[in-house]
Amino acid sequence: MSPASFPTVQAMHELLTQVTADLAQRSVDAWRPAFGSSPGRQEATVIAGLTRSDGVTPWGTAPMEVVWKAGELLYIAVLEHARAVAQLLVPPFRTWAPSAEVRAAVEAAGQVAWLFDPAVPSSRIRIGRYYTLRLKMAQQLDYTYSKVQPGGPLSDYGMPPADVEAEAGLLGLTAVPNRNGAVIGYEGQKPQKIEDLVPLIVGHNGAYSLLSGSAHSEFWSLLGGYRGQQPSPLGITPQQHEAEPESFVPLVRACIQALFKPIDYACQMFDRGVLAADLNRIYKTVLAVMGP
């Protein structure tokens, strides 16, 4: 794309506003499979035929439905961060504000993509991924709780790691220990670093490094947006803002990818052909503004 063909910042703002509104409306039912032939429903059927470790109580469909709900909640987070980007993409603002929101959207989308990857070979492994994520988040909660030391027990703020392990054990999931014997995952799945998940959304082109630089207030990122000029006290002026729209194209591209990739996986998992057609139409509108 030549410099002359970059969309204006106003056009990018309008595009993100429209896309987030469209996807929020159209994705309401994306995470609720309604067809018996869908891969998601087939996985739930397989799980329903398994027994727990006690050999008595069936798993039922609940474990898979919880996975679906987790994907939906993570996608809601993607939408919320994308809405914030759209709101921030109007002057005056400091360039790193939308970058931080895009980074959060990409990270949440990476987790959804890892959880909903259609290439996951079995429902049991998918549930293993979910409990691996749950355990990691519970451990992070435990760490934060110990640092903040709020009133009340840890269980007031979320499920403690021991409870996650107990629940996974009740379902008969095979634990993955670390070298010290502590459980870190299930069904052969280990916790993924965020920097290993985000390429599922933005690829290996360094986009996440740029987002991280902005979020961490690295000088090379912050000063680069001004091209040697001093920003005004309230941020970039409207004139500077529109003079260099190419500075914001990578942000908008990453945000768009975070919005489309997870819901594309949901369409594949749940045979949402009509929604997939809608997404394709919306994506063509994106390409018309941003270019391929």
Coordinates of C-alpha atoms in Angstrom, one line a residue:
M1 CA 0.0 0.0 0.0
S2 CA 1.5 3.3 -1.0
P3 CA 1.6 6.3 1.4
A4 CA -1.0 8.1 -0.7
S5 CA -3.5 5.2 -0.3
F6 CA -3.5 5.0 3.5
P7 CA -7.0 5.5 5.0
T8 CA -7.5 8.6 7.1
V9 CA -7.6 8.2 10.8
Q10 CA -11.2 9.3 10.6
A11 CA -11.9 6.4 8.2
M12 CA -10.2 3.9 10.5
H13 CA -12.2 5.2 13.5
E14 CA -15.4 4.8 11.6
L15 CA -14.4 1.4 10.4
L16 CA -13.6 0.1 13.9
T17 CA -16.8 1.6 15.3
Q18 CA -18.9 -0.1 12.6
V19 CA -17.1 -3.5 12.8
T20 CA -17.3 -3.8 16.6
A21 CA -21.0 -2.9 16.5
D22 CA -21.7 -5.4 13.7
L23 CA -19.7 -8.2 15.4
A24 CA -21.2 -7.6 18.8
Q25 CA -24.7 -8.0 17.3
R26 CA -24.0 -11.0 15.1
S27 CA -21.9 -13.0 17.6
V28 CA -24.5 -13.2 20.3
D29 CA -25.3 -16.8 19.3
A30 CA -21.9 -17.7 17.8
W31 CA -20.8 -19.7 20.9
R32 CA -24.0 -21.7 21.3
P33 CA -24.0 -24.7 18.9
A34 CA -27.5 -25.7 17.7
F35 CA -26.6 -28.4 15.2
G36 CA -25.9 -32.0 16.0
S37 CA -23.5 -32.3 13.1
S38 CA -21.2 -29.5 14.2
P39 CA -17.7 -30.4 15.4
G40 CA -18.4 -28.7 18.7
R41 CA -21.6 -30.7 19.3
Q42 CA -19.8 -33.9 18.3
E43 CA -17.1 -33.2 20.9
A44 CA -19.8 -32.7 23.5
T45 CA -21.4 -36.0 22.5
V46 CA -18.1 -37.8 23.0
I47 CA -17.6 -36.2 26.4
A48 CA -21.1 -37.2 27.5
G49 CA -20.1 -40.8 26.9
L50 CA -17.1 -40.7 29.2
T51 CA -17.1 -41.5 32.9
R52 CA -15.4 -39.7 35.7
S53 CA -12.5 -41.1 37.6
D54 CA -14.9 -42.7 40.1
G55 CA -16.4 -44.7 37.3
V56 CA -19.9 -43.7 38.3
T57 CA -21.1 -40.3 37.3
P58 CA -21.2 -39.4 33.6
W59 CA -19.4 -36.3 32.5
G60 CA -22.4 -35.1 30.7
T61 CA -22.2 -32.1 28.3
A62 CA -21.4 -29.6 31.1
P63 CA -17.6 -29.6 30.8
M64 CA -17.8 -28.8 27.0
E65 CA -20.4 -26.2 27.6
V66 CA -18.2 -24.5 30.1
V67 CA -15.4 -24.4 27.5
W68 CA -17.8 -22.8 25.1
K69 CA -18.8 -20.2 27.7
A70 CA -15.2 -19.4 28.4
G71 CA -14.6 -18.7 24.7
E72 CA -17.6 -16.4 24.6
L73 CA -16.5 -14.4 27.7
L74 CA -13.0 -14.0 26.3
Y75 CA -14.4 -12.8 23.0
I76 CA -16.6 -10.3 24.9
A77 CA -13.3 -9.0 26.3
V78 CA -11.9 -8.7 22.8
L79 CA -14.9 -6.7 21.7
E80 CA -14.7 -4.4 24.8
H81 CA -11.0 -3.6 24.1
A82 CA -11.8 -3.0 20.4
R83 CA -14.6 -0.6 21.3
A84 CA -12.1 1.3 23.5
V85 CA -9.7 1.5 20.6
A86 CA -12.4 3.0 18.4
Q87 CA -13.2 5.5 21.1
L88 CA -9.6 6.5 21.5
L89 CA -8.8 6.8 17.8
V90 CA -9.9 10.4 17.7
P91 CA -7.6 13.4 18.4
P92 CA -6.2 14.5 20.7
F93 CA -4.8 11.5 22.3
R94 CA -1.4 10.1 23.1
T95 CA -0.4 7.4 20.7
W96 CA 0.2 4.7 23.3
A97 CA -3.3 4.7 24.7
P98 CA -5.0 2.7 21.8
S99 CA -1.9 0.6 21.6
A100 CA -2.4 -0.8 25.1
E101 CA -6.0 -1.6 24.3
V102 CA -5.1 -3.3 21.0
R103 CA -2.5 -5.4 22.9
A104 CA -5.1 -6.5 25.4
A105 CA -7.5 -7.4 22.6
V106 CA -4.9 -9.5 20.8
E107 CA -3.9 -11.3 24.0
A108 CA -7.6 -12.2 24.7
A109 CA -8.1 -13.3 21.1
G110 CA -5.0 -15.5 21.3
Q111 CA -6.4 -17.3 24.3
V112 CA -9.7 -17.9 22.4
A113 CA -7.8 -19.1 19.3
W114 CA -5.8 -21.6 21.4
L115 CA -8.9 -22.9 23.1
F116 CA -11.1 -23.1 20.0
D117 CA -8.5 -24.2 17.4
P118 CA -10.5 -26.5 15.0
A119 CA -7.3 -28.6 14.7
V120 CA -7.4 -29.8 18.3
P121 CA -7.6 -33.6 17.9
S122 CA -10.2 -34.4 20.6
S123 CA -12.7 -33.0 23.0
R124 CA -10.7 -34.3 26.0
I125 CA -7.7 -32.3 24.9
R126 CA -9.8 -29.2 24.4
I127 CA -11.1 -29.5 27.9
G128 CA -7.5 -30.1 29.0
R129 CA -6.6 -26.8 27.4
Y130 CA -9.5 -25.1 29.3
Y131 CA -8.4 -26.5 32.7
T132 CA -4.8 -25.6 31.9
L133 CA -5.9 -22.0 31.4
R134 CA -8.1 -22.1 34.5
L135 CA -5.2 -23.4 36.6
K136 CA -2.8 -20.7 35.3
M137 CA -5.4 -18.0 36.0
A138 CA -6.1 -19.4 39.5
Q139 CA -2.3 -19.4 40.2
Q140 CA -2.1 -15.7 39.1
L141 CA -5.0 -14.9 41.3
D142 CA -3.3 -16.6 44.2
Y143 CA -0.1 -14.6 43.6
T144 CA -2.0 -11.3 43.4
Y145 CA -4.0 -12.2 46.5
S146 CA -0.8 -12.8 48.5
K147 CA 0.6 -9.5 47.3
V148 CA -2.5 -7.4 48.0
Q149 CA -3.6 -9.2 51.1
P150 CA -7.2 -8.1 50.9
G151 CA -9.8 -9.1 53.5
G152 CA -11.6 -12.4 53.3
P153 CA -10.4 -15.8 52.0
L154 CA -9.0 -16.3 48.5
S155 CA -12.3 -18.1 47.5
D156 CA -14.1 -14.7 47.8
Y157 CA -12.2 -13.5 44.7
G158 CA -12.1 -16.7 42.6
M159 CA -11.4 -20.4 42.5
P160 CA -8.2 -21.3 44.4
P161 CA -5.7 -23.4 42.5
A162 CA -6.4 -26.4 44.7
D163 CA -10.1 -26.3 43.8
V164 CA -9.3 -26.2 40.1
E165 CA -7.0 -29.2 40.6
A166 CA -9.7 -31.0 42.5
E167 CA -12.3 -30.4 39.9
A168 CA -10.1 -31.5 37.1
G169 CA -9.2 -34.7 39.1
L170 CA -12.9 -35.4 39.6
L171 CA -13.3 -35.3 35.8
G172 CA -10.5 -37.8 35.4
L173 CA -8.2 -35.4 33.5
T174 CA -4.6 -36.5 33.3
A175 CA -2.4 -34.0 35.0
V176 CA 0.9 -32.6 33.6
P177 CA 3.5 -32.0 36.3
N178 CA 6.5 -29.7 36.1
R179 CA 10.0 -30.9 37.2
N180 CA 9.1 -30.2 40.8
G181 CA 6.0 -32.3 40.6
A182 CA 3.5 -29.4 40.7
V183 CA 0.5 -29.6 38.3
I184 CA 0.8 -27.1 35.4
G185 CA -1.6 -28.5 32.9
Y186 CA -3.9 -31.4 31.7
E187 CA -4.2 -33.9 28.9
G188 CA -0.7 -33.1 27.6
Q189 CA -1.4 -29.4 27.5
K190 CA 1.0 -27.0 29.2
P191 CA 0.3 -23.3 29.9
Q192 CA 1.1 -21.1 26.9
K193 CA 3.0 -17.9 27.2
I194 CA 1.1 -14.9 25.8
E195 CA 3.9 -14.2 23.4
D196 CA 3.4 -17.7 22.0
L197 CA -0.4 -17.2 21.6
V198 CA -0.5 -13.8 20.0
P199 CA 1.1 -15.0 16.7
L200 CA -2.1 -17.0 16.2
I201 CA -3.7 -13.6 15.7
V202 CA -1.1 -11.2 14.3
G203 CA 1.5 -13.7 12.9
H204 CA 5.2 -13.6 13.4
N205 CA 5.7 -10.1 11.8
G206 CA 6.7 -8.3 15.0
A207 CA 3.3 -6.6 15.4
Y208 CA 3.1 -7.8 19.0
S209 CA 6.5 -6.4 19.8
L210 CA 5.3 -3.0 18.7
L211 CA 2.2 -3.2 20.8
S212 CA 4.2 -4.3 23.8
G213 CA 6.6 -1.5 23.3
S214 CA 3.8 1.0 23.4
A215 CA 2.1 -0.6 26.4
H216 CA 5.4 -0.6 28.4
S217 CA 6.2 3.0 27.4
E218 CA 9.4 2.2 25.5
F219 CA 10.9 5.4 24.2
W220 CA 11.6 3.9 20.8
S221 CA 7.9 3.3 20.4
L222 CA 6.6 6.5 21.9
L223 CA 8.9 8.9 20.3
G224 CA 8.7 7.2 16.9
G225 CA 5.1 8.3 16.5
Y226 CA 6.1 11.9 16.6
R227 CA 8.9 11.7 14.0
G228 CA 11.1 14.0 16.0
Q229 CA 8.4 16.6 16.7
Q230 CA 7.3 17.5 20.2
P231 CA 3.7 16.5 21.0
S232 CA 1.3 19.0 22.4
P233 CA 0.6 18.7 26.2
L234 CA -2.8 17.1 25.3
G235 CA -1.3 14.7 22.8
I236 CA -1.0 14.8 19.0
T237 CA -2.7 17.7 17.4
P238 CA -5.5 17.1 14.8
Q239 CA -3.1 18.2 12.1
Q240 CA -0.3 15.8 13.2
H241 CA -2.9 13.1 13.6
E242 CA -4.2 13.2 10.0
A243 CA -0.7 13.9 8.5
E244 CA 0.6 10.4 9.5
P245 CA -2.3 8.0 9.4
E246 CA 0.2 5.2 8.5
S247 CA 1.3 5.3 12.2
F248 CA -2.1 3.9 13.1
V249 CA -2.6 1.3 10.4
P250 CA -0.8 -1.5 12.2
L251 CA -2.9 -0.9 15.3
V252 CA -6.1 -1.1 13.4
R253 CA -5.0 -4.1 11.5
A254 CA -4.1 -6.0 14.7
C255 CA -7.4 -5.0 16.3
I256 CA -9.3 -6.2 13.2
Q257 CA -7.5 -9.5 13.3
A258 CA -8.3 -9.9 17.0
L259 CA -12.0 -9.4 16.2
F260 CA -12.3 -11.8 13.3
K261 CA -10.0 -14.8 14.1
P262 CA -11.8 -16.1 17.2
I263 CA -15.3 -15.8 15.8
D264 CA -14.1 -17.4 12.6
Y265 CA -13.0 -20.4 14.7
A266 CA -16.4 -20.4 16.4
C267 CA -18.1 -20.6 13.0
Q268 CA -16.0 -23.6 12.1
M269 CA -16.7 -25.3 15.4
F270 CA -20.4 -24.7 15.4
D271 CA -21.3 -24.8 11.6
R272 CA -22.5 -21.2 11.6
G273 CA -22.7 -20.9 7.8
V274 CA -24.9 -17.8 7.8
L275 CA -22.7 -16.0 10.3
A276 CA -19.6 -17.0 8.3
A277 CA -21.2 -15.4 5.2
D278 CA -21.9 -12.2 7.2
L279 CA -18.3 -12.2 8.5
N280 CA -17.0 -12.5 4.9
R281 CA -19.1 -9.6 3.8
I282 CA -17.9 -7.4 6.7
Y283 CA -14.3 -8.4 6.1
K284 CA -14.6 -7.3 2.4
T285 CA -15.7 -3.9 3.7
V286 CA -12.6 -3.9 5.9
L287 CA -10.3 -4.7 2.9
A288 CA -12.0 -1.9 0.9
V289 CA -10.9 0.6 3.6
M290 CA -7.6 -0.9 4.8
G291 CA -6.4 -2.7 1.8
P292 CA -5.3 -6.4 1.7

